Short mmCIF file of C-alpha atoms in Angstrom, two decimals:
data_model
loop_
_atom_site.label_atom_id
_atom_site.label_comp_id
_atom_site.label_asym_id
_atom_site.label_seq_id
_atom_site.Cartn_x
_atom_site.Cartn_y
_atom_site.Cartn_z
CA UNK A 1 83.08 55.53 21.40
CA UNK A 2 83.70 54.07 24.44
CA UNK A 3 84.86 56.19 27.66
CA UNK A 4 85.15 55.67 31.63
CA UNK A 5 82.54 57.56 31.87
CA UNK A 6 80.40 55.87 30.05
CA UNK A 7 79.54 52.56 32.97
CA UNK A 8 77.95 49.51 33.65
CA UNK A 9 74.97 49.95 35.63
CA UNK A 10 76.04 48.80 39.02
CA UNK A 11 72.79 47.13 40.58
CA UNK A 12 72.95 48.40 44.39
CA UNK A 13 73.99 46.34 46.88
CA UNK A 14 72.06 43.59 49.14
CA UNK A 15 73.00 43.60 52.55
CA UNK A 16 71.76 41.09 55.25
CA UNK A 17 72.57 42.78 58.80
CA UNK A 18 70.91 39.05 60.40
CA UNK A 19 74.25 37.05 59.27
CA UNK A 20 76.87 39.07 60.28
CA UNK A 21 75.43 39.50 63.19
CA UNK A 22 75.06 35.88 63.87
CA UNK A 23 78.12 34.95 63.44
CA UNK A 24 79.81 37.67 65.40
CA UNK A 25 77.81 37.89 68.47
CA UNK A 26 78.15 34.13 69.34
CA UNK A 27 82.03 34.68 69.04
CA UNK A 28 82.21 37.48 70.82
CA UNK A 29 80.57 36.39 73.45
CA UNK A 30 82.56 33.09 73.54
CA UNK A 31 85.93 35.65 73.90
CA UNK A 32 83.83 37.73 76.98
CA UNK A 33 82.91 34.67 78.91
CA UNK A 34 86.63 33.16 78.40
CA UNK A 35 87.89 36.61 79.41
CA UNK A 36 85.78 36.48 82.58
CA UNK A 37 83.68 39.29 82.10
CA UNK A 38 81.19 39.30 85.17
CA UNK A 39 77.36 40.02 83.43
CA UNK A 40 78.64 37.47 80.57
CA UNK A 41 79.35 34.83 82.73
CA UNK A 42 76.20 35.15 84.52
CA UNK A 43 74.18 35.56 81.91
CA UNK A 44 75.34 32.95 79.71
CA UNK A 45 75.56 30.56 82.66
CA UNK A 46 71.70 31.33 83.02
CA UNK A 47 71.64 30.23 79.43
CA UNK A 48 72.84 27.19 79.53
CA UNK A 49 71.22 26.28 82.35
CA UNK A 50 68.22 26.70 81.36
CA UNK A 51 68.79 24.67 77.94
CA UNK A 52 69.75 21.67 80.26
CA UNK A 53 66.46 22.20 82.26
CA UNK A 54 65.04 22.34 78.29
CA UNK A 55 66.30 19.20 78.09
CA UNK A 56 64.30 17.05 80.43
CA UNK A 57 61.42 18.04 77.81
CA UNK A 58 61.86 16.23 74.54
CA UNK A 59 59.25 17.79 72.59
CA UNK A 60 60.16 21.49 73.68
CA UNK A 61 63.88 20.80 72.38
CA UNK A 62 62.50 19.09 69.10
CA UNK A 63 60.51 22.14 68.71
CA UNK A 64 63.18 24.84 69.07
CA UNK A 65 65.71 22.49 67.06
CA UNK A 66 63.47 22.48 64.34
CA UNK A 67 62.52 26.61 63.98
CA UNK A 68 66.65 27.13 64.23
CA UNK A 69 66.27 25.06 61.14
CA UNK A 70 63.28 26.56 59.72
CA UNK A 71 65.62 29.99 60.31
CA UNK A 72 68.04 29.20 58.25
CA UNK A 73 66.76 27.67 55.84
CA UNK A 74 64.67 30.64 55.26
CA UNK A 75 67.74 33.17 55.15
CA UNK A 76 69.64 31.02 52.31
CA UNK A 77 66.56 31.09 50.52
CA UNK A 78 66.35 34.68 50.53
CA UNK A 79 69.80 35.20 49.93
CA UNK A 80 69.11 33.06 47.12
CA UNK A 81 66.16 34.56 45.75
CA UNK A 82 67.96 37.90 45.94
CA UNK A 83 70.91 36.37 43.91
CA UNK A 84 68.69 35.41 41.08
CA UNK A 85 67.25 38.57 41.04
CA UNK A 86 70.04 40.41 40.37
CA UNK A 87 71.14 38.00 37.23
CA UNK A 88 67.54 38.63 35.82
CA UNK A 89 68.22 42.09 36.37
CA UNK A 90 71.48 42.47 34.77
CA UNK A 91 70.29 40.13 31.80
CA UNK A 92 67.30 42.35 31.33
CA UNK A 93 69.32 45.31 31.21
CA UNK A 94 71.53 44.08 28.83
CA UNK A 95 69.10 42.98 26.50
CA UNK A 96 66.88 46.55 26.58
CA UNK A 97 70.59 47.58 25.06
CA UNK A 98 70.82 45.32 21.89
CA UNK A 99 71.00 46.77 19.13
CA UNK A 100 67.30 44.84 18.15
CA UNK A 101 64.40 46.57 18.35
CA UNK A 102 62.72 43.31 19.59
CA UNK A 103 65.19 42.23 21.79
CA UNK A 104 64.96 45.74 23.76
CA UNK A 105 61.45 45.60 23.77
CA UNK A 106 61.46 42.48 25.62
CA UNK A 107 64.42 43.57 28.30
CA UNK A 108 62.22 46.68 29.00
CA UNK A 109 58.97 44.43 29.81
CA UNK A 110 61.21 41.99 32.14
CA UNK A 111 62.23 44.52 33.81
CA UNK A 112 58.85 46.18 34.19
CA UNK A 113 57.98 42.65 35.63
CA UNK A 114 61.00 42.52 37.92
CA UNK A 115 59.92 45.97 38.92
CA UNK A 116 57.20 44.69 40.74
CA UNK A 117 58.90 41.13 42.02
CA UNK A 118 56.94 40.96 46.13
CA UNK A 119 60.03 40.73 48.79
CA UNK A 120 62.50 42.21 47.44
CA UNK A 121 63.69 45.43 49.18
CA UNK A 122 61.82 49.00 47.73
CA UNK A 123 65.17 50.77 46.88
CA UNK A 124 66.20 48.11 44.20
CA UNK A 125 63.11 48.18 42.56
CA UNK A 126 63.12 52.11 42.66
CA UNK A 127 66.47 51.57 40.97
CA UNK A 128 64.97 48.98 38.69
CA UNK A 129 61.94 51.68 37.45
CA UNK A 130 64.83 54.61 37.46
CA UNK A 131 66.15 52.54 34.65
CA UNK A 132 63.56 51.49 32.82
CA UNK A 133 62.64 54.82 32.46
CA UNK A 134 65.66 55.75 31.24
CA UNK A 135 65.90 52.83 28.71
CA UNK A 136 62.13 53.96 27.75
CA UNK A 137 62.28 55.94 24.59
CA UNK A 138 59.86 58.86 24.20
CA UNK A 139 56.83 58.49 22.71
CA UNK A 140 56.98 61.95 20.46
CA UNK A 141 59.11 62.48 17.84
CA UNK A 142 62.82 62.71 18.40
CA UNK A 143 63.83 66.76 18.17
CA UNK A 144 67.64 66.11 17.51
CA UNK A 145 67.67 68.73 14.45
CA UNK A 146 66.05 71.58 17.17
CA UNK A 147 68.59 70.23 19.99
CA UNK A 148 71.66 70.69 17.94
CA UNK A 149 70.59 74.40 16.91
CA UNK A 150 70.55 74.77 20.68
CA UNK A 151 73.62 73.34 21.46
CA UNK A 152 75.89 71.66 18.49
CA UNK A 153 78.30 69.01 19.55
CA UNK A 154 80.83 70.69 17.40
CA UNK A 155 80.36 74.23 18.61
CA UNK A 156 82.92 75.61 21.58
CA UNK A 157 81.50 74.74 25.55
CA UNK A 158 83.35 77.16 27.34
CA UNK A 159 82.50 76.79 31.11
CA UNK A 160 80.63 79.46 32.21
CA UNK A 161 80.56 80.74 36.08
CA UNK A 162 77.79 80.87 38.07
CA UNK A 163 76.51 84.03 37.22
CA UNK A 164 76.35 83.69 33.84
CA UNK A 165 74.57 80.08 33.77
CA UNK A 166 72.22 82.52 36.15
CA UNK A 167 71.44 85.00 33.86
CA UNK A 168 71.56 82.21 30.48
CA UNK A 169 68.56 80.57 32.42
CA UNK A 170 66.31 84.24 33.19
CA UNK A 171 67.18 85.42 29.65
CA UNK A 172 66.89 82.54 27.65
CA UNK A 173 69.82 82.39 25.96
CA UNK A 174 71.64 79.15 24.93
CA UNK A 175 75.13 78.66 24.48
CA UNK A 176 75.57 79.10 20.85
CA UNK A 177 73.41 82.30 21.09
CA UNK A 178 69.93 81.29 20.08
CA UNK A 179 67.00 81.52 21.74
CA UNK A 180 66.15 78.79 24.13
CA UNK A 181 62.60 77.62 24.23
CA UNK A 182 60.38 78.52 26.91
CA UNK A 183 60.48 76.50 30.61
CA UNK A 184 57.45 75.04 30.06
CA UNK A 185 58.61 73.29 26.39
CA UNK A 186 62.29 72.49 28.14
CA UNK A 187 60.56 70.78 30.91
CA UNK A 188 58.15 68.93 28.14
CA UNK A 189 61.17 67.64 26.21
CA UNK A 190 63.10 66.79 29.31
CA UNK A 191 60.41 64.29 30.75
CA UNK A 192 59.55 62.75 27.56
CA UNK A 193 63.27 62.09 27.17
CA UNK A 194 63.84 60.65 30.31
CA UNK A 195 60.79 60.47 32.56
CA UNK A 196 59.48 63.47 35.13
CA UNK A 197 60.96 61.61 38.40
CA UNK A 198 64.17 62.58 37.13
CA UNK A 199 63.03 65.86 35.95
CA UNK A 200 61.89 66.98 39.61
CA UNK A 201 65.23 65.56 41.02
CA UNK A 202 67.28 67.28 38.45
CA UNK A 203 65.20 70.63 39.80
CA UNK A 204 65.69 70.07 43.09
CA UNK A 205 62.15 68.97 44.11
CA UNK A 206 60.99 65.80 46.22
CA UNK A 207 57.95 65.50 44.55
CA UNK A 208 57.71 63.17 41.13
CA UNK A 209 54.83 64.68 39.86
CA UNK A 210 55.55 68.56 40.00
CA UNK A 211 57.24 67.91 36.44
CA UNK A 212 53.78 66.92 35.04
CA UNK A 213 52.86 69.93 36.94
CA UNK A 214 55.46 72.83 35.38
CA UNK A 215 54.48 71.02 31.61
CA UNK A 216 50.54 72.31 31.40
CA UNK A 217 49.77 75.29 29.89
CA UNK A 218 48.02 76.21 33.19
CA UNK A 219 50.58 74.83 35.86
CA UNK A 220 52.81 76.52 37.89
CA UNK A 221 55.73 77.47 36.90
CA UNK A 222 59.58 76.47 37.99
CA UNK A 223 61.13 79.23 40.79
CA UNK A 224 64.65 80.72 39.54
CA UNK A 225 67.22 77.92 41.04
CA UNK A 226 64.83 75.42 39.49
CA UNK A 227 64.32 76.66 35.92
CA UNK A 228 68.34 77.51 35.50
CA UNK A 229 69.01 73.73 36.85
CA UNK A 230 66.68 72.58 34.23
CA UNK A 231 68.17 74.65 31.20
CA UNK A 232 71.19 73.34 32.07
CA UNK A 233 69.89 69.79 32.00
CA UNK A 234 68.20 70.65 28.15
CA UNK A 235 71.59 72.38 26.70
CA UNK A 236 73.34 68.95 28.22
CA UNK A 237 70.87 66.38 27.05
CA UNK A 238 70.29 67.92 23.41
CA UNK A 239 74.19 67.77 23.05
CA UNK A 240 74.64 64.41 24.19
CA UNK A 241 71.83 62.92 22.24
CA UNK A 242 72.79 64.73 18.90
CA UNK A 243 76.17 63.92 19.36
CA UNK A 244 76.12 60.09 20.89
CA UNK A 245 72.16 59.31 20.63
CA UNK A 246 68.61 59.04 23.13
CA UNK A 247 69.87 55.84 24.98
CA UNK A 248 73.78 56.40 25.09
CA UNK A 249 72.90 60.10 26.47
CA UNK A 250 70.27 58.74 29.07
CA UNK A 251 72.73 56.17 30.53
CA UNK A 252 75.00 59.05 30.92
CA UNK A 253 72.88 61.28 32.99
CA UNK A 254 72.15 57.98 35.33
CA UNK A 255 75.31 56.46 35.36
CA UNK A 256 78.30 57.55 38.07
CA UNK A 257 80.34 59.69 36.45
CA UNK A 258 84.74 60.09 36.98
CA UNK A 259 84.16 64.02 35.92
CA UNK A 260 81.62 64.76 38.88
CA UNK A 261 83.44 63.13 41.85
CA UNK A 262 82.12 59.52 41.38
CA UNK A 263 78.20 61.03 41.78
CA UNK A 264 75.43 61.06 38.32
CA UNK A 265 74.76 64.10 36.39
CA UNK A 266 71.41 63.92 37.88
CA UNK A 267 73.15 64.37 41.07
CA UNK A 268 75.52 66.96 39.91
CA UNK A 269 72.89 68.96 38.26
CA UNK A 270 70.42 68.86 41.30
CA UNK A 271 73.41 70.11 43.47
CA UNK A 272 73.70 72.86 40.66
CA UNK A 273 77.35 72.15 40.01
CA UNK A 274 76.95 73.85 36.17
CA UNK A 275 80.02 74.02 35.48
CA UNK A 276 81.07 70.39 36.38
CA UNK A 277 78.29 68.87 34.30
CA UNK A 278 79.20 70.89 31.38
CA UNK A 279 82.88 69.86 31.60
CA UNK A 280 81.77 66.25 31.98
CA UNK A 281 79.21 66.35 29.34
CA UNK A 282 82.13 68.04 26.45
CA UNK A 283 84.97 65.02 27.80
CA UNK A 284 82.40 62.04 26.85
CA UNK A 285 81.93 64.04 23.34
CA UNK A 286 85.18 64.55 23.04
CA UNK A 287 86.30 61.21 24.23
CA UNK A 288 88.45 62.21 27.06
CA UNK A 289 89.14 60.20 30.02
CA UNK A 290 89.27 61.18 33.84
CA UNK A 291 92.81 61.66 35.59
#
């Protein structure tokens, strides 16, 4: 089943700021000087001045010559470099999504590798990690048969308001009336299912590890606005997974979503938007489409 909301991972965007920029300031400043702009004139008479008194010295014009070459060169290597990194990327990703056990084994270690590729930009390989953890599967058993008890595919999602996701969260209650497990368990299936960085930023929290933290027997436990964001995370995930599977489901919390405004369910859920998510979650079961 195949629906709009279920995407491509888009690989973020790689902007160099350096070639606009040189390629608009020398025109511009070619229109200023032409327009007679007073400090222009000056200053680029100054300029060229002082490249004809450059001039007279050989060696000093060789020189600068060749580090405007060095320059470039270096930019349409990185641009390059960058370019390749995104095909490994996307190859990766599609292989940790065959249907082969082997084949995903070995997308999952490239990317792992391109993870760590030196010069490339820290948000894309944040990104890169975000999914690998995602396409990770859990090391524990899988707990579909307990997940649909808690919420079955087939059973009615009514939307509840806020109050009442409140109050389902304090109480314990799922939405098929049996007892949720406690925070500590939710939080324990959550991050084995799809890692605790997106646990904490499902909850609300900036730090990765306080997920590790709320999982011990002797940690600290989630406040209010945290635990209810986190129950509804559990009653989403163990629908999804029973009804479309682990890696299907895991894409879908990570992946922008048509339902939520064009933002992730991790998003959505972090922003506590309850009743959104649950609407989004029953139209990719049900196979509905946005608009």
């Amino acid at each position: 089943m195949i629906t709009s909301s279920r995407r491509k991972p888009r690989l973020p965007s790689h902007r160099l700021p350096l070639i606009p920029v040189l390629l608009v300031v020398p025109v511009a400043l070619t229109g200023l000087y032409a327009a007679g702009v007073p400090w222009v004139v000056t200053a680029l008479d100054a300029f060229w001045a002082g490249v004809d008194h450059l001039g007279r010295y050989t060696e000093v014009l060789w020189a600068v010559a060749n580090l405007s070459w060095v320059g470039v060169a270096w930019l349409f290597l990185r641009l390059h470099r960058l370019t390749q990194w995104n095909q490994q990327v996307l190859s990766a990703l599609k292989a940790a999504m065959d249907e082969a056990e082997v084949v995903r084994a070995l997308g999952r270690n490239v990317l792992a590798d391109l993870a760590h590729t030196r010069g490339i930009p820290r948000r894309d390989r944040t990104w890169v990690s975000s999914m690998l953890a995602a396409l990770t599967p859990p090391d524990h058993d899988d707990t579909a048969g307990t997940q649909e008890q808690q919420w079955h595919p087939g059973a009615a999602m009514k939307e509840p308001d806020e109050n009442e996701m409140n109050n389902d969260a304090h109480a314990g209650a799922s939405p098929t009336g049996a007892a949720e497990p406690g925070i500590r368990e939710v939080v324990r299936d959550l991050t084995g299912h799809l890692g605790p960085t997106l646990v904490a930023v499902m909850a609300g929290s900036q730090d990765p590890g306080i997920a590790v933290q709320w999982a011990g027997d002797d940690g600290p436990a989630p406040d209010p606005p945290a635990e209810s964001k986190l129950r509804l995370a559990h009653r989403v995930w163990a629908g999804l997974s029973a009804a479309e599977g682990d890696e299907v489901a895991r894409l879908w919390f990570l992946g922008t979503n048509p339902w939520l405004d064009g933002i992730s369910p991790v998003e959505a859920i972090a922003q506590g938007r309850a009743q959104a998510v649950l609407g989004a979650a029953r139209a990719m079961i049900e196979d509905r489409h946005a608009g």
